[in-house]
XYZ file of N, CA, C and O in Angstrom:
584
model
N -33.039 25.281 -14.280
C -33.446 24.173 -13.072
C -32.780 23.177 -13.115
O -31.999 22.577 -11.774
N -32.138 22.515 -14.234
C -31.318 21.298 -13.840
C -30.105 21.614 -13.365
O -29.681 20.715 -12.742
N -29.761 23.080 -13.498
C -28.031 22.978 -13.061
C -28.326 23.130 -11.373
O -27.562 22.690 -10.951
N -29.546 23.603 -11.277
C -30.204 24.133 -9.400
C -29.973 22.940 -8.735
O -29.349 22.817 -7.883
N -30.754 21.518 -9.816
C -31.095 20.544 -8.955
C -29.606 19.766 -8.887
O -29.334 19.035 -7.785
N -28.847 19.853 -9.756
C -27.646 19.414 -9.889
C -26.674 19.645 -8.895
O -26.038 19.090 -8.062
N -26.832 21.054 -8.470
C -25.928 21.811 -7.550
C -26.070 20.961 -6.453
O -25.039 21.044 -5.708
N -27.379 20.928 -5.967
C -28.194 20.669 -4.622
C -27.349 19.168 -4.552
O -27.275 18.943 -3.503
N -27.812 18.604 -5.406
C -27.178 17.263 -5.570
C -25.761 16.958 -4.892
O -25.356 16.034 -4.327
N -24.951 17.611 -5.767
C -23.435 17.416 -5.842
C -23.296 18.101 -4.464
O -22.227 17.407 -3.351
N -23.704 18.884 -3.528
C -23.384 19.800 -2.319
C -23.712 18.717 -1.368
O -22.748 18.323 -0.371
N -25.011 18.137 -1.183
C -25.072 16.806 -0.213
C -24.416 15.835 -0.356
O -24.132 15.235 0.674
N -23.929 15.192 -1.844
C -23.141 14.307 -1.819
C -21.877 14.221 -1.106
O -21.255 13.883 -0.750
N -21.291 15.905 -1.372
C -19.836 16.079 -0.835
C -20.060 16.264 0.690
O -19.309 15.816 1.382
N -21.113 16.514 1.152
C -21.204 17.015 2.838
C -21.474 15.516 3.257
O -20.604 14.940 4.628
N -21.808 14.273 2.598
C -22.450 13.123 3.260
C -20.778 12.704 3.042
O -20.279 12.161 4.183
N -19.954 12.572 2.221
C -18.604 12.016 2.170
C -17.660 12.651 3.189
O -16.902 12.257 3.958
N -17.816 13.658 3.440
C -17.023 14.452 4.300
C -17.321 13.944 5.871
O -16.582 13.560 6.619
N -18.843 13.911 6.166
C -19.217 13.100 7.394
C -18.465 11.855 7.417
O -17.844 11.473 8.464
N -18.839 11.099 6.343
C -18.395 9.991 6.422
C -16.833 9.698 7.049
O -16.177 8.779 7.501
N -16.369 10.327 6.068
C -14.581 10.274 6.531
C -14.406 10.884 7.731
O -13.407 10.053 8.475
N -15.155 11.735 8.239
C -14.355 12.470 9.763
C -14.832 11.391 10.774
O -14.336 11.228 11.761
N -16.143 10.176 10.600
C -16.306 9.213 11.690
C -14.911 8.345 11.610
O -14.911 7.632 12.392
N -14.351 8.230 10.032
C -13.762 7.061 10.181
C -12.043 7.607 10.323
O -10.972 6.803 10.228
N -12.448 8.825 10.635
C -10.861 9.318 11.369
C -10.241 9.221 12.670
O -11.164 9.291 13.429
N -9.096 9.084 12.938
C -8.704 9.086 14.182
C -8.821 10.552 14.899
O -8.674 10.801 15.950
N -8.724 11.684 14.063
C -8.638 12.715 14.552
C -9.964 13.203 14.960
O -11.219 13.206 14.839
N -9.752 13.904 16.224
C -10.696 14.620 16.574
C -10.545 14.870 18.410
O -9.316 14.119 18.687
N -11.390 14.624 19.144
C -11.340 14.269 20.999
C -11.959 12.978 21.334
O -12.876 12.393 20.980
N -10.988 12.635 21.907
C -11.283 11.027 22.634
C -11.364 11.314 24.378
O -10.079 11.955 24.973
N -11.894 10.735 24.796
C -12.016 10.358 26.228
C -10.876 9.051 26.484
O -11.238 8.248 26.319
N -9.858 9.550 27.596
C -9.255 8.356 28.026
C -9.783 8.204 29.496
O -10.452 8.541 30.012
N -9.532 6.838 29.555
C -10.019 5.964 30.735
C -8.971 5.217 31.567
O -8.093 4.947 31.343
N -8.999 5.504 32.954
C -8.234 5.096 33.948
C -8.092 3.661 33.870
O -9.173 2.852 33.971
N -6.781 3.217 33.657
C -6.992 1.258 33.560
C -7.554 0.326 34.836
O -7.872 -0.450 35.159
N -6.765 1.643 35.912
C -7.361 0.746 37.667
C -8.668 1.108 38.013
O -9.171 0.297 38.436
N -9.524 2.190 37.836
C -10.430 2.404 38.436
C -11.271 2.518 37.243
O -12.672 2.311 37.578
N -11.269 2.569 35.813
C -12.200 2.434 34.671
C -12.696 3.640 34.866
O -13.853 4.262 33.975
N -12.659 5.109 35.378
C -13.355 6.215 35.549
C -12.292 7.207 34.250
O -11.250 6.716 33.590
N -13.382 7.874 33.633
C -12.932 9.062 32.724
C -11.762 9.862 33.257
O -12.176 10.341 34.358
N -10.671 10.147 32.454
C -9.222 10.685 32.973
C -9.433 12.254 32.490
O -9.179 13.238 33.174
N -9.472 12.024 31.488
C -9.052 13.081 30.414
C -9.751 13.380 28.962
O -10.178 12.732 28.748
N -9.861 14.337 28.398
C -10.127 14.377 27.008
C -8.571 14.770 26.009
O -7.954 15.829 26.501
N -8.454 14.223 25.375
C -7.023 14.433 24.408
C -7.468 14.725 22.921
O -8.385 13.935 22.379
N -6.955 15.609 22.565
C -7.637 15.878 21.110
C -6.301 15.303 20.283
O -5.392 16.208 20.359
N -6.709 14.759 19.119
C -5.899 14.051 18.294
C -5.863 14.978 16.724
O -6.964 14.939 16.352
N -4.634 15.506 16.585
C -4.522 16.524 15.467
C -3.686 16.000 14.503
O -2.384 15.780 15.080
N -3.750 16.974 12.948
C -2.313 16.796 12.012
C -1.527 17.849 11.895
O -2.475 18.732 12.086
N -0.075 17.345 11.895
C 0.495 18.765 11.778
C 1.578 18.293 10.628
O 2.532 17.488 11.203
N 1.582 18.712 9.827
C 2.963 18.406 9.001
C 2.700 16.743 8.427
O 3.888 16.502 8.521
N 1.256 16.590 8.189
C 1.547 14.844 7.909
C 1.852 13.783 8.755
O 1.724 12.898 8.710
N 1.938 14.467 10.453
C 1.850 13.694 11.383
C 0.654 13.724 12.321
O 0.338 15.025 12.087
N 0.494 12.723 12.945
C -0.563 13.206 14.296
C 0.358 13.253 15.859
O 1.202 12.867 15.953
N -0.666 13.903 16.408
C -0.157 14.463 17.836
C -1.375 14.465 18.484
O -2.414 14.392 17.545
N -0.932 14.561 20.132
C -2.340 14.367 20.481
C -2.092 15.208 21.797
O -1.002 15.473 22.822
N -2.991 16.252 22.311
C -2.863 17.172 23.091
C -3.681 16.888 24.403
O -4.976 16.660 23.971
N -3.485 17.159 25.848
C -4.459 17.108 26.753
C -5.300 18.337 26.816
O -4.737 19.296 27.065
N -6.505 18.387 26.485
C -7.515 19.467 25.946
C -8.432 19.769 27.505
O -8.776 20.554 27.727
N -8.591 18.540 28.451
C -9.376 18.635 29.399
C -8.855 17.551 30.343
O -8.440 16.655 29.940
N -9.236 17.873 31.748
C -8.621 16.830 32.602
C -10.075 16.360 33.321
O -10.703 17.841 33.675
N -10.748 15.608 33.662
C -11.949 15.311 33.682
C -12.201 15.111 35.442
O -13.350 15.354 36.151
N -11.354 15.027 36.168
C -11.112 14.232 37.320
C -10.964 16.056 38.240
O -9.249 16.027 38.404
N -11.959 16.424 39.365
C -11.465 17.790 39.712
C -10.493 17.910 40.489
O -9.673 18.758 40.504
N -10.188 16.859 41.178
C -8.427 16.712 42.134
C -7.335 16.915 41.310
O -6.184 16.930 41.919
N -7.481 16.443 39.850
C -6.325 16.425 38.983
C -6.220 17.334 38.057
O -5.165 17.545 37.548
N -6.905 18.426 37.834
C -6.856 19.344 37.225
C -5.659 20.302 37.139
O -5.525 20.692 36.016
N -5.267 20.690 37.989
C -3.673 21.330 38.001
C -2.297 20.281 38.345
O -1.554 21.044 38.569
N -2.449 19.413 37.981
C -1.547 18.472 38.400
C -0.289 18.706 37.274
O -0.610 19.276 36.094
N 0.588 18.582 37.624
C 1.877 19.091 36.874
C 2.766 17.544 36.503
O 2.787 16.698 37.597
N 3.407 17.063 35.355
C 4.002 16.298 35.267
C 5.720 16.424 36.117
O 6.753 16.608 35.627
N 5.706 15.949 37.137
C 6.893 16.305 37.929
C 7.680 14.946 37.637
O 9.182 14.996 38.003
N 7.360 13.553 37.159
C 8.211 12.329 36.647
C 8.497 12.806 35.247
O 9.565 11.959 34.625
N 8.311 13.763 34.570
C 8.704 13.960 33.278
C 9.790 14.425 33.099
O 10.604 15.227 34.037
N 10.944 14.212 31.916
C 12.043 14.832 31.446
C 11.632 15.741 30.644
O 11.374 16.002 30.332
N 13.072 16.700 30.390
C 13.186 17.323 29.248
C 12.046 18.878 29.414
O 12.116 18.950 30.515
N 11.451 19.274 28.229
C 10.867 19.955 28.481
C 9.590 20.275 29.144
O 8.807 21.272 29.512
N 9.075 18.871 29.539
C 7.917 18.617 30.275
C 8.003 18.406 31.783
O 6.786 19.072 32.207
N 9.285 18.425 32.210
C 9.432 18.576 33.575
C 8.245 19.933 34.369
O 8.791 20.688 33.974
N 7.812 19.547 35.068
C 7.083 20.438 36.237
C 5.965 21.390 35.272
O 5.831 22.170 35.963
N 5.679 20.645 34.362
C 4.567 21.605 33.157
C 3.402 21.346 33.822
O 3.318 19.899 34.020
N 2.528 21.913 33.565
C 0.747 21.438 33.797
C 0.645 20.275 32.484
O 1.255 20.251 31.357
N -0.155 19.275 33.289
C -0.494 18.219 32.206
C -1.546 18.742 31.149
O -1.267 18.514 30.160
N -2.344 19.764 31.638
C -3.500 20.339 31.163
C -2.469 21.101 29.814
O -1.947 21.721 30.081
N -3.124 20.656 28.332
C -2.001 21.777 27.933
C -0.891 20.811 26.886
O -0.434 20.893 25.725
N -0.425 19.529 28.059
C 0.460 18.966 27.279
C 0.126 17.980 26.043
O -0.424 17.406 26.094
N 1.264 18.183 25.569
C 1.162 17.452 23.907
C 2.116 16.266 24.513
O 2.819 15.624 24.955
N 1.267 14.942 24.392
C 1.387 13.595 24.878
C 1.852 12.568 23.831
O 2.150 11.618 24.279
N 1.115 12.733 22.367
C 1.200 11.782 21.453
C 1.893 12.491 20.455
O 1.337 13.704 20.165
N 3.158 12.264 20.186
C 4.029 12.803 19.162
C 4.548 11.821 17.870
O 5.330 11.130 17.955
N 4.494 12.588 16.801
C 4.953 12.050 15.698
C 4.485 10.878 15.053
O 4.788 9.973 14.558
N 3.335 10.401 15.079
C 2.401 9.399 14.587
C 2.559 9.049 12.907
O 1.894 10.246 12.611
N 2.600 8.403 12.304
C 2.466 8.457 10.631
C 1.632 7.318 10.189
O 1.334 5.957 10.530
N 0.909 7.809 8.997
C -0.239 6.783 8.676
C 0.585 5.244 7.923
O 1.322 5.811 7.152
N 0.427 4.228 8.583
C 0.817 2.934 7.717
C -0.402 2.381 7.566
O -1.066 1.573 8.742
N -0.989 2.224 6.474
C -2.304 1.259 6.425
C -3.176 1.673 7.074
O -3.659 3.066 7.227
N -3.991 0.623 7.886
C -5.415 1.662 8.832
C -4.391 1.919 10.065
O -5.478 2.416 11.113
N -3.261 1.837 10.337
C -3.070 2.588 11.965
C -1.700 3.482 11.344
O -1.346 4.009 10.410
N -1.704 4.043 12.593
C -0.845 5.108 12.801
C 0.398 4.804 13.552
O -0.012 4.037 14.592
N 1.789 4.868 13.228
C 2.634 4.516 13.947
C 4.209 5.069 13.796
O 4.111 6.254 13.174
N 4.921 4.817 14.699
C 6.240 5.415 14.454
C 6.516 6.762 15.500
O 7.716 7.008 15.517
N 5.760 6.968 16.310
C 5.654 8.064 17.073
C 5.584 7.578 18.674
O 6.198 6.164 18.809
N 5.841 8.761 19.509
C 5.649 8.223 21.102
C 4.190 8.744 21.951
O 3.764 9.495 21.176
N 4.268 8.028 22.632
C 3.083 8.552 23.912
C 3.751 8.655 25.149
O 4.475 7.953 25.393
N 3.775 9.695 25.787
C 3.824 10.235 27.207
C 3.065 9.663 28.493
O 1.899 9.954 28.086
N 3.298 9.193 29.296
C 2.434 8.750 30.524
C 2.875 9.945 31.533
O 3.856 9.507 32.274
N 2.032 10.875 31.250
C 2.552 11.804 32.487
C 2.300 11.538 33.922
O 2.748 11.943 34.797
N 1.729 10.544 34.723
C 1.663 9.722 35.738
C 2.928 9.320 35.756
O 3.197 9.322 37.346
N 3.820 8.662 35.304
C 5.088 8.248 35.659
C 6.221 8.773 34.866
O 7.413 8.776 35.202
N 5.662 9.589 33.939
C 6.745 10.880 33.005
C 7.284 9.933 32.121
O 8.379 10.197 31.181
N 7.274 8.632 31.975
C 8.208 7.944 31.070
C 7.133 7.807 29.210
O 6.140 8.039 29.119
N 8.098 7.658 28.167
C 7.785 7.962 26.917
C 7.653 6.271 26.501
O 8.743 5.664 26.808
N 6.634 6.222 25.650
C 6.854 4.743 24.840
C 6.615 4.984 23.460
O 5.893 6.034 23.232
N 6.899 3.826 22.851
C 6.569 3.586 21.354
C 5.144 3.216 21.083
O 4.943 2.791 22.353
N 4.430 4.076 20.469
C 2.972 3.752 20.355
C 2.336 3.590 19.007
O 3.129 4.057 17.923
N 1.451 2.931 18.565
C 0.856 3.264 17.865
C -0.942 3.104 17.678
O -1.470 2.690 18.991
N -1.818 3.933 16.952
C -3.261 3.979 17.324
C -4.264 3.328 15.928
O -3.372 3.328 14.913
N -5.124 2.801 16.521
C -5.815 2.436 15.083
C -7.647 2.714 15.669
O -7.702 2.362 16.591
N -8.239 2.948 14.630
C -9.734 2.877 14.978
C -9.969 1.306 15.168
O -9.974 0.287 14.448
N -10.959 0.820 16.645
C -11.466 -0.626 16.583
C -12.891 -0.450 16.044
O -13.325 -1.102 15.472
N -13.240 1.020 16.135
C -14.820 1.018 15.477
C -14.939 2.889 15.321
O -13.812 3.245 16.026
N -15.680 3.278 14.934
C -15.940 4.721 14.275
C -15.066 5.515 15.772
O -14.897 6.534 15.582
N -16.254 4.819 16.798
C -16.272 5.678 18.209
C -15.228 5.369 19.323
O -15.112 5.410 20.492
N -14.218 4.338 18.604
C -13.368 3.542 19.654
C -12.095 3.782 19.621
O -11.992 3.104 18.079
N -11.379 3.950 19.850
C -9.761 4.041 19.702
C -9.146 3.211 20.250
O -9.068 3.084 21.400
N -8.202 2.405 19.471
C -7.071 1.584 20.291
C -5.911 1.933 20.220
O -5.505 2.406 19.079
N -5.369 2.035 21.375
C -4.051 2.902 21.878
C -3.239 2.062 22.263
O -3.340 1.414 23.036
N -1.925 1.395 21.592
C -0.863 0.367 22.129
C 0.411 1.164 22.355
O 0.998 1.740 21.768
N 0.787 1.485 23.769
C 1.701 1.820 24.382
C 2.913 0.852 24.553
O 2.369 -0.328 25.050
N 4.409 0.927 23.920
C 5.283 -0.564 24.637
C 6.765 0.082 24.436
O 6.794 1.204 23.619
N 7.454 -0.809 24.954
C 8.695 -0.762 25.297
C 9.705 -1.823 24.203
O 9.057 -3.069 24.170
N 10.246 -1.289 23.079
C 11.077 -2.178 22.320
C 9.892 -2.636 21.241
O 9.566 -2.154 20.184
N 9.431 -3.841 21.924
C 8.305 -4.625 20.423
C 7.016 -4.478 21.066
O 6.832 -4.279 22.357
N 6.045 -4.486 20.579
C 4.770 -4.388 20.487
C 3.905 -5.658 21.870
O 3.116 -5.099 22.430
N 4.470 -6.405 21.825
C 4.390 -7.762 22.682
C 4.679 -6.696 23.955
O 3.838 -7.354 25.551
N 5.455 -6.108 24.584
C 5.845 -5.617 25.551
C 5.305 -4.381 25.965
O 5.684 -3.259 26.079
N 4.164 -4.283 26.002
C 3.095 -3.298 26.433
C 1.808 -3.504 26.617
O 1.515 -4.129 27.205
N 1.336 -2.322 26.673
C -0.408 -2.102 27.016
C -1.375 -1.481 26.521
O -0.557 -0.812 25.535
N -2.254 -2.010 25.978
C -3.516 -1.493 25.256
C -4.532 -0.960 26.095
O -5.083 -1.072 27.284
N -4.887 0.267 25.585
C -6.092 1.222 26.168
C -6.932 1.493 25.062
O -6.747 1.478 23.731
N -7.970 1.659 25.479
C -9.170 2.225 24.090
C -10.189 3.201 24.636
O -10.021 3.146 25.782
N -10.101 4.253 23.659
C -10.492 5.498 24.210
C -11.736 5.812 23.565
O -11.662 4.970 22.198
N -12.373 6.445 23.795
C -14.017 6.954 23.373
C -13.922 8.302 22.714
O -13.673 9.115 23.212
N -14.543 8.365 21.237
C -14.613 9.279 20.604
C -15.319 10.382 21.653
O -16.711 10.079 22.012
N -15.719 11.627 21.587
C -16.425 12.639 22.145
C -17.059 13.103 21.193
O -16.780 13.829 20.388
N -18.711 13.346 21.526
C -19.507 13.402 20.996
C -19.876 15.182 20.609
O -19.482 15.468 21.825
N -19.514 15.945 19.761
C -19.672 17.642 19.797
C -21.092 17.538 20.841
O -22.002 17.490 20.937
């Protein structure tokens, strides 16, 4: 009986730890907001691969933009659908933030250096910049609840 109670206790302790870690993680789905209109634009899924973070557009929320392509992009992204496009590339964890990678703005086709950090469990701060961090802009994305 003691073993059974101990097993159940360890199970719930482990489950609680996993849930609290997932809330503190930047990994997951995030709703992006248009800087000019304040409307939700898309859902970007941030995931880890080989120790680095990436972000992929998994949904476009505005009906009139669902089939948009990246006409302004260069290289492999040129004229590719924005839906399914990896827009965040190669971020590495440094303390409480992830940096050292890039973000692609599909509306203008430009790539920027960027860093991301959690502002709160459900609010992601993303800063894209050219050169140094002062020369850029910040967006806040909200976590998509399951």
